[in-house]
């Protein structure tokens, strides 16, 4: 019966399978040999060879063969490279071969370089129809001829090496970005004359709604110059996640954190992922902070010393519609200690009459993607 289904229906079914399972349908019968070659979605993992115990990954040679045999347009393409040495030449060949045939139709692209950092090929910048771009462990050199991704709404940069100038150029060329994760290494490359500021960075995200950003990258942009708040607030921003991976003695950590929180007047959900202790010595200069729309606050700790809790009483007092506060501990404490923490934090003065405080310990690592 399935053989009698129309080709578009078969393509939908194959798209719901992992790509390697879809490829295996070619052995079912002569009729099924080439059904997979027209599916509009490919998600593959490639390694330099198949003898590394990673049986669910294709070799580089087999991946090239798959791309060459594919006949129809591809709308979504995901490639994870698992080679111990960065196979940059092979990677460029794969991408140029693929993108030369799919640069008009591709809307979602995922590139994960799991070992090493390869520069992305120039052909990437011809994908003007992209709406989703996910980059992990790569180097991004924006080409001078880059005209922007006018349709891009989702951007993920994880462990991406890029200069400040290139990042500003890239973001400013994507005017529709609404969901963004920025974990870029901008401090490893030489700065340019005049450098770039936090105001310029966030000025590239005028319509941002969901933002996840690492504090380390913000301090690289700050260079000791942290404004009180943005001249034009991020009024569309509703969900904000700030990761703190800075060294404990990084002087701009707290000013950068407060600067961004103060620049989001309509914030509804705030996540703080704290790897090192943050001590708020005084709130005297921050009495203007008010979280009128915040209804969920999540604070995640890796450090056992809770200096970050200096922030909690202030936020409870300044958040009139807050419904839930989650305190997530990466280390394990007893249930009695969890209950004691809940009682202690619940005793703080709070503006919201319905706020609930939850403490969980031994929480496993979770990699957020908006």
CSV table of N, CA, C and O in Angstrom, one decimal, residues 19-110:
chain,number,residue,atom,x,y,z
A,19,UNK,N,18.1,10.9,8.6
A,19,UNK,CA,18.6,10.9,7.2
A,19,UNK,C,19.2,9.5,6.9
A,19,UNK,O,19.0,9.0,5.8
A,20,UNK,N,20.0,8.9,7.8
A,20,UNK,CA,20.6,7.7,7.5
A,20,UNK,C,19.6,6.6,7.3
A,20,UNK,O,19.7,5.7,6.5
A,21,UNK,N,18.5,6.6,8.1
A,21,UNK,CA,17.4,5.6,7.9
A,21,UNK,C,16.7,5.9,6.6
A,21,UNK,O,16.3,4.9,5.9
A,22,UNK,N,16.5,7.1,6.2
A,22,UNK,CA,15.9,7.4,4.9
A,22,UNK,C,16.8,6.9,3.7
A,22,UNK,O,16.3,6.3,2.8
A,23,UNK,N,18.1,7.0,3.9
A,23,UNK,CA,19.0,6.5,2.9
A,23,UNK,C,18.9,4.9,2.8
A,23,UNK,O,19.0,4.3,1.7
A,24,UNK,N,18.6,4.3,3.9
A,24,UNK,CA,18.6,2.8,3.9
A,24,UNK,C,17.3,2.3,3.2
A,24,UNK,O,17.3,1.1,2.9
A,25,UNK,N,16.3,3.1,3.0
A,25,UNK,CA,15.1,2.6,2.3
A,25,UNK,C,15.5,2.3,0.8
A,25,UNK,O,14.7,1.7,0.1
A,26,UNK,N,16.6,2.7,0.3
A,26,UNK,CA,17.0,2.4,-1.1
A,26,UNK,C,17.2,0.9,-1.3
A,26,UNK,O,17.2,0.5,-2.5
A,27,UNK,N,17.3,0.1,-0.3
A,27,UNK,CA,17.5,-1.3,-0.5
A,27,UNK,C,16.2,-2.1,-0.4
A,27,UNK,O,16.2,-3.3,-0.6
A,28,UNK,N,15.1,-1.4,-0.2
A,28,UNK,CA,13.8,-2.1,-0.1
A,28,UNK,C,13.4,-2.7,-1.4
A,28,UNK,O,12.9,-3.9,-1.4
A,29,UNK,N,13.5,-2.0,-2.4
A,29,UNK,CA,13.1,-2.5,-3.8
A,29,UNK,C,13.7,-1.6,-4.8
A,29,UNK,O,14.2,-0.5,-4.5
A,30,UNK,N,13.5,-2.0,-6.1
A,30,UNK,CA,14.0,-1.2,-7.2
A,30,UNK,C,13.2,0.2,-7.2
A,30,UNK,O,13.8,1.2,-7.5
A,31,UNK,N,11.9,0.1,-6.9
A,31,UNK,CA,11.1,1.4,-6.9
A,31,UNK,C,11.6,2.3,-5.8
A,31,UNK,O,11.5,3.6,-6.0
A,32,UNK,N,12.1,1.8,-4.7
A,32,UNK,CA,12.5,2.7,-3.6
A,32,UNK,C,14.0,3.1,-3.7
A,32,UNK,O,14.4,3.9,-2.8
A,33,UNK,N,14.7,2.7,-4.7
A,33,UNK,CA,16.1,2.9,-4.8
A,33,UNK,C,16.5,4.4,-4.7
A,33,UNK,O,17.4,4.8,-4.1
A,34,UNK,N,15.6,5.2,-5.4
A,34,UNK,CA,16.0,6.6,-5.5
A,34,UNK,C,14.9,7.6,-4.9
A,34,UNK,O,15.0,8.8,-5.1
A,35,UNK,N,14.0,7.0,-4.1
A,35,UNK,CA,13.0,7.9,-3.4
A,35,UNK,C,13.7,9.0,-2.5
A,35,UNK,O,13.3,10.1,-2.5
A,36,UNK,N,14.8,8.5,-1.8
A,36,UNK,CA,15.4,9.5,-0.9
A,36,UNK,C,16.1,10.6,-1.6
A,36,UNK,O,16.3,11.7,-1.0
A,37,UNK,N,16.4,10.5,-2.9
A,37,UNK,CA,17.2,11.5,-3.6
A,37,UNK,C,16.4,12.8,-3.8
A,37,UNK,O,16.9,13.8,-4.3
A,38,UNK,N,15.1,12.8,-3.5
A,38,UNK,CA,14.3,14.0,-3.7
A,38,UNK,C,13.8,14.6,-2.4
A,38,UNK,O,13.0,15.6,-2.5
A,39,UNK,N,14.1,14.1,-1.3
A,39,UNK,CA,13.6,14.6,0.0
A,39,UNK,C,14.3,16.0,0.2
A,39,UNK,O,15.5,16.2,-0.1
A,40,UNK,N,13.5,17.0,0.7
A,40,UNK,CA,14.1,18.4,0.8
A,40,UNK,C,14.8,18.6,2.1
A,40,UNK,O,15.1,19.8,2.4
A,41,UNK,N,15.1,17.6,2.9
A,41,UNK,CA,15.8,17.8,4.2
A,41,UNK,C,16.8,16.7,4.4
A,41,UNK,O,16.6,15.5,4.3
A,42,UNK,N,18.1,17.2,4.6
A,42,UNK,CA,19.2,16.3,4.9
A,42,UNK,C,19.9,16.7,6.2
A,42,UNK,O,20.2,17.8,6.4
A,43,UNK,N,20.1,15.7,7.1
A,43,UNK,CA,20.8,15.9,8.3
A,43,UNK,C,21.8,14.8,8.5
A,43,UNK,O,21.4,13.7,8.7
A,44,UNK,N,23.1,15.1,8.3
A,44,UNK,CA,24.1,14.0,8.3
A,44,UNK,C,25.3,14.4,9.2
A,44,UNK,O,25.6,15.6,9.5
A,45,UNK,N,25.9,13.3,9.7
A,45,UNK,CA,27.2,13.5,10.5
A,45,UNK,C,28.3,12.8,9.7
A,45,UNK,O,28.1,11.7,9.2
A,46,UNK,N,29.4,13.5,9.5
A,46,UNK,CA,30.4,13.0,8.7
A,46,UNK,C,31.7,12.9,9.5
A,46,UNK,O,32.0,13.8,10.3
A,47,UNK,N,32.5,11.8,9.3
A,47,UNK,CA,33.8,11.6,9.9
A,47,UNK,C,34.8,11.3,8.8
A,47,UNK,O,34.4,11.0,7.7
A,48,UNK,N,36.1,11.4,9.2
A,48,UNK,CA,37.1,11.2,8.2
A,48,UNK,C,37.1,9.8,7.7
A,48,UNK,O,37.4,9.5,6.5
A,49,UNK,N,36.7,8.8,8.5
A,49,UNK,CA,36.6,7.4,8.1
A,49,UNK,C,35.5,6.8,9.0
A,49,UNK,O,35.0,7.3,9.9
A,50,UNK,N,35.2,5.5,8.6
A,50,UNK,CA,34.1,4.8,9.3
A,50,UNK,C,34.7,3.8,10.3
A,50,UNK,O,34.0,3.0,10.9
A,51,UNK,N,36.0,3.9,10.6
A,51,UNK,CA,36.6,2.9,11.5
A,51,UNK,C,36.9,3.5,12.9
A,51,UNK,O,37.7,2.9,13.7
A,52,UNK,N,36.1,4.5,13.2
A,52,UNK,CA,36.4,5.1,14.6
A,52,UNK,C,35.3,4.7,15.6
A,52,UNK,O,35.1,5.4,16.6
A,53,UNK,N,34.5,3.7,15.2
A,53,UNK,CA,33.5,3.3,16.1
A,53,UNK,C,32.2,4.1,16.1
A,53,UNK,O,31.3,3.9,16.8
A,54,UNK,N,32.1,5.0,15.2
A,54,UNK,CA,30.9,5.9,15.1
A,54,UNK,C,30.1,5.4,13.9
A,54,UNK,O,30.1,6.0,12.8
A,55,UNK,N,29.4,4.4,14.1
A,55,UNK,CA,28.7,3.7,13.0
A,55,UNK,C,27.6,4.5,12.4
A,55,UNK,O,27.1,4.2,11.3
A,56,UNK,N,27.1,5.5,13.1
A,56,UNK,CA,25.9,6.3,12.6
A,56,UNK,C,26.4,7.5,11.8
A,56,UNK,O,25.6,8.4,11.5
A,57,UNK,N,27.7,7.6,11.5
A,57,UNK,CA,28.2,8.7,10.8
A,57,UNK,C,28.7,8.3,9.4
A,57,UNK,O,29.3,7.2,9.2
A,58,UNK,N,28.6,9.1,8.4
A,58,UNK,CA,29.1,8.8,7.1
A,58,UNK,C,30.5,9.3,6.9
A,58,UNK,O,30.9,10.3,7.6
A,59,UNK,N,31.3,8.6,6.1
A,59,UNK,CA,32.6,9.1,5.8
A,59,UNK,C,32.5,10.3,4.9
A,59,UNK,O,31.4,10.5,4.3
A,60,UNK,N,33.6,11.1,4.8
A,60,UNK,CA,33.6,12.2,3.9
A,60,UNK,C,33.3,11.8,2.5
A,60,UNK,O,32.5,12.5,1.8
A,61,UNK,N,33.8,10.7,2.0
A,61,UNK,CA,33.6,10.2,0.6
A,61,UNK,C,32.2,9.9,0.4
A,61,UNK,O,31.6,10.2,-0.6
A,62,UNK,N,31.5,9.2,1.4
A,62,UNK,CA,30.1,8.8,1.2
A,62,UNK,C,29.2,10.0,1.3
A,62,UNK,O,28.2,10.0,0.6
A,63,UNK,N,29.6,11.0,2.1
A,63,UNK,CA,28.8,12.2,2.1
A,63,UNK,C,28.8,12.9,0.8
A,63,UNK,O,27.8,13.4,0.3
A,64,UNK,N,30.0,13.0,0.2
A,64,UNK,CA,30.0,13.6,-1.2
A,64,UNK,C,29.2,12.8,-2.2
A,64,UNK,O,28.6,13.4,-3.0
A,65,UNK,N,29.2,11.5,-2.0
A,65,UNK,CA,28.4,10.7,-2.9
A,65,UNK,C,26.9,11.0,-2.7
A,65,UNK,O,26.1,11.1,-3.7
A,66,UNK,N,26.5,11.1,-1.5
A,66,UNK,CA,25.0,11.4,-1.2
A,66,UNK,C,24.6,12.7,-1.8
A,66,UNK,O,23.6,12.8,-2.4
A,67,UNK,N,25.5,13.7,-1.6
A,67,UNK,CA,25.1,15.0,-2.1
A,67,UNK,C,25.1,15.0,-3.7
A,67,UNK,O,24.2,15.6,-4.3
A,68,UNK,N,26.0,14.3,-4.3
A,68,UNK,CA,26.0,14.2,-5.7
A,68,UNK,C,24.8,13.5,-6.3
A,68,UNK,O,24.3,13.9,-7.4
A,69,UNK,N,24.3,12.5,-5.6
A,69,UNK,CA,23.2,11.7,-6.1
A,69,UNK,C,21.8,12.4,-5.8
A,69,UNK,O,20.9,12.1,-6.5
A,70,UNK,N,21.8,13.4,-4.9
A,70,UNK,CA,20.5,14.0,-4.6
A,70,UNK,C,20.1,14.8,-5.8
A,70,UNK,O,20.9,15.6,-6.4
A,71,UNK,N,18.8,14.7,-6.1
A,71,UNK,CA,18.3,15.3,-7.4
A,71,UNK,C,17.4,16.6,-7.2
A,71,UNK,O,17.5,17.5,-8.0
A,72,UNK,N,16.7,16.6,-6.1
A,72,UNK,CA,15.8,17.7,-5.9
A,72,UNK,C,16.3,18.9,-5.1
A,72,UNK,O,17.5,18.8,-4.6
A,73,UNK,N,15.6,19.9,-4.9
A,73,UNK,CA,16.0,21.0,-4.0
A,73,UNK,C,16.1,20.6,-2.6
A,73,UNK,O,15.3,19.7,-2.2
A,74,UNK,N,16.9,21.2,-1.8
A,74,UNK,CA,17.0,21.0,-0.4
A,74,UNK,C,16.7,22.3,0.3
A,74,UNK,O,17.3,23.3,0.1
A,75,UNK,N,15.7,22.2,1.2
A,75,UNK,CA,15.3,23.4,2.0
A,75,UNK,C,16.0,23.4,3.4
A,75,UNK,O,16.3,24.5,3.9
A,76,UNK,N,16.3,22.2,3.9
A,76,UNK,CA,17.0,22.2,5.2
A,76,UNK,C,18.2,21.2,5.1
A,76,UNK,O,18.1,20.1,4.7
A,77,UNK,N,19.4,21.7,5.6
A,77,UNK,CA,20.6,20.9,5.5
A,77,UNK,C,21.4,21.1,6.8
A,77,UNK,O,21.6,22.2,7.3
A,78,UNK,N,21.7,19.9,7.4
A,78,UNK,CA,22.5,19.9,8.7
A,78,UNK,C,23.7,19.0,8.5
A,78,UNK,O,23.6,17.9,8.1
A,79,UNK,N,24.9,19.6,8.8
A,79,UNK,CA,26.1,18.8,8.6
A,79,UNK,C,26.9,19.0,9.9
A,79,UNK,O,27.3,20.1,10.4
A,80,UNK,N,27.3,17.8,10.5
A,80,UNK,CA,28.2,17.8,11.7
A,80,UNK,C,29.4,17.0,11.2
A,80,UNK,O,29.4,15.9,10.8
A,81,UNK,N,30.6,17.7,11.4
A,81,UNK,CA,31.9,17.2,11.0
A,81,UNK,C,32.6,16.6,12.2
A,81,UNK,O,32.8,17.4,13.2
A,82,UNK,N,32.9,15.4,12.3
A,82,UNK,CA,33.5,14.7,13.4
A,82,UNK,C,34.9,14.2,12.9
A,82,UNK,O,35.0,13.0,12.7
A,83,UNK,N,35.8,15.1,12.8
A,83,UNK,CA,37.2,14.6,12.4
A,83,UNK,C,38.2,15.2,13.4
A,83,UNK,O,38.0,16.4,13.8
A,84,UNK,N,39.1,14.4,13.8
A,84,UNK,CA,40.1,14.9,14.9
A,84,UNK,C,40.9,16.0,14.4
A,84,UNK,O,41.3,16.9,15.2
A,85,UNK,N,41.2,16.1,13.1
A,85,UNK,CA,41.9,17.3,12.6
A,85,UNK,C,40.9,18.0,11.7
A,85,UNK,O,40.1,17.4,10.9
A,86,UNK,N,40.9,19.3,11.7
A,86,UNK,CA,39.9,20.1,10.9
A,86,UNK,C,40.1,19.8,9.4
A,86,UNK,O,41.1,20.1,8.8
A,87,UNK,N,39.1,19.1,8.8
A,87,UNK,CA,39.2,18.8,7.4
A,87,UNK,C,38.7,19.9,6.5
A,87,UNK,O,37.8,19.8,5.8
A,88,UNK,N,39.5,21.1,6.6
A,88,UNK,CA,38.9,22.3,6.0
A,88,UNK,C,38.8,22.2,4.4
A,88,UNK,O,37.9,22.7,3.9
A,89,UNK,N,39.8,21.5,3.8
A,89,UNK,CA,39.8,21.4,2.4
A,89,UNK,C,38.6,20.5,1.9
A,89,UNK,O,37.8,20.9,1.0
A,90,UNK,N,38.4,19.4,2.6
A,90,UNK,CA,37.3,18.5,2.3
A,90,UNK,C,35.9,19.3,2.6
A,90,UNK,O,35.0,19.1,1.9
A,91,UNK,N,35.9,20.0,3.7
A,91,UNK,CA,34.7,20.7,4.1
A,91,UNK,C,34.3,21.7,3.0
A,91,UNK,O,33.2,21.9,2.6
A,92,UNK,N,35.3,22.5,2.5
A,92,UNK,CA,35.1,23.5,1.5
A,92,UNK,C,34.5,22.8,0.2
A,92,UNK,O,33.6,23.3,-0.4
A,93,UNK,N,35.1,21.7,-0.1
A,93,UNK,CA,34.7,21.0,-1.3
A,93,UNK,C,33.2,20.5,-1.2
A,93,UNK,O,32.4,20.7,-2.1
A,94,UNK,N,32.9,20.0,0.0
A,94,UNK,CA,31.5,19.5,0.2
A,94,UNK,C,30.5,20.7,0.1
A,94,UNK,O,29.5,20.6,-0.6
A,95,UNK,N,30.9,21.8,0.8
A,95,UNK,CA,29.9,22.9,0.8
A,95,UNK,C,29.8,23.6,-0.5
A,95,UNK,O,28.7,23.9,-1.0
A,96,UNK,N,30.9,23.7,-1.3
A,96,UNK,CA,30.8,24.3,-2.6
A,96,UNK,C,30.1,23.5,-3.5
A,96,UNK,O,29.3,24.0,-4.3
A,97,UNK,N,30.3,22.2,-3.5
A,97,UNK,CA,29.5,21.2,-4.3
A,97,UNK,C,28.0,21.3,-4.0
A,97,UNK,O,27.2,21.3,-4.9
A,98,UNK,N,27.7,21.4,-2.7
A,98,UNK,CA,26.3,21.4,-2.3
A,98,UNK,C,25.6,22.7,-2.5
A,98,UNK,O,24.6,22.8,-3.1
A,99,UNK,N,26.3,23.8,-2.1
A,99,UNK,CA,25.7,25.1,-2.2
A,99,UNK,C,25.5,25.6,-3.6
A,99,UNK,O,24.6,26.4,-3.9
A,100,UNK,N,26.4,25.1,-4.5
A,100,UNK,CA,26.3,25.6,-5.9
A,100,UNK,C,25.0,25.1,-6.6
A,100,UNK,O,24.5,25.7,-7.5
A,101,UNK,N,24.4,24.1,-6.0
A,101,UNK,CA,23.1,23.6,-6.6
A,101,UNK,C,21.9,24.0,-5.7
A,101,UNK,O,20.8,23.8,-6.2
A,102,UNK,N,22.1,24.4,-4.5
A,102,UNK,CA,21.0,24.7,-3.6
A,102,UNK,C,20.9,26.1,-3.0
A,102,UNK,O,20.2,26.3,-2.1
A,103,UNK,N,21.7,27.0,-3.6
A,103,UNK,CA,21.7,28.3,-3.0
A,103,UNK,C,20.4,29.1,-3.2
A,103,UNK,O,20.3,30.1,-2.5
A,104,UNK,N,19.5,28.7,-4.0
A,104,UNK,CA,18.3,29.4,-4.1
A,104,UNK,C,17.2,28.9,-3.2
A,104,UNK,O,16.3,29.6,-2.7
A,105,UNK,N,17.3,27.6,-2.9
A,105,UNK,CA,16.2,26.9,-2.2
A,105,UNK,C,16.5,26.8,-0.7
A,105,UNK,O,15.5,26.6,0.1
A,106,UNK,N,17.7,26.8,-0.3
A,106,UNK,CA,18.0,26.5,1.1
A,106,UNK,C,17.6,27.6,2.1
A,106,UNK,O,17.9,28.8,1.9
A,107,UNK,N,16.8,27.2,3.1
A,107,UNK,CA,16.3,28.2,4.1
A,107,UNK,C,16.8,27.9,5.5
A,107,UNK,O,16.9,28.8,6.3
A,108,UNK,N,17.2,26.7,5.8
A,108,UNK,CA,17.7,26.3,7.1
A,108,UNK,C,19.0,25.6,7.0
A,108,UNK,O,19.1,24.6,6.3
A,109,UNK,N,20.1,26.1,7.6
A,109,UNK,CA,21.4,25.5,7.5
A,109,UNK,C,22.0,25.4,8.9
A,109,UNK,O,22.0,26.3,9.7
A,110,UNK,N,22.5,24.2,9.2
A,110,UNK,CA,23.2,23.9,10.4
A,110,UNK,C,24.6,23.3,10.1
A,110,UNK,O,24.7,22.4,9.4
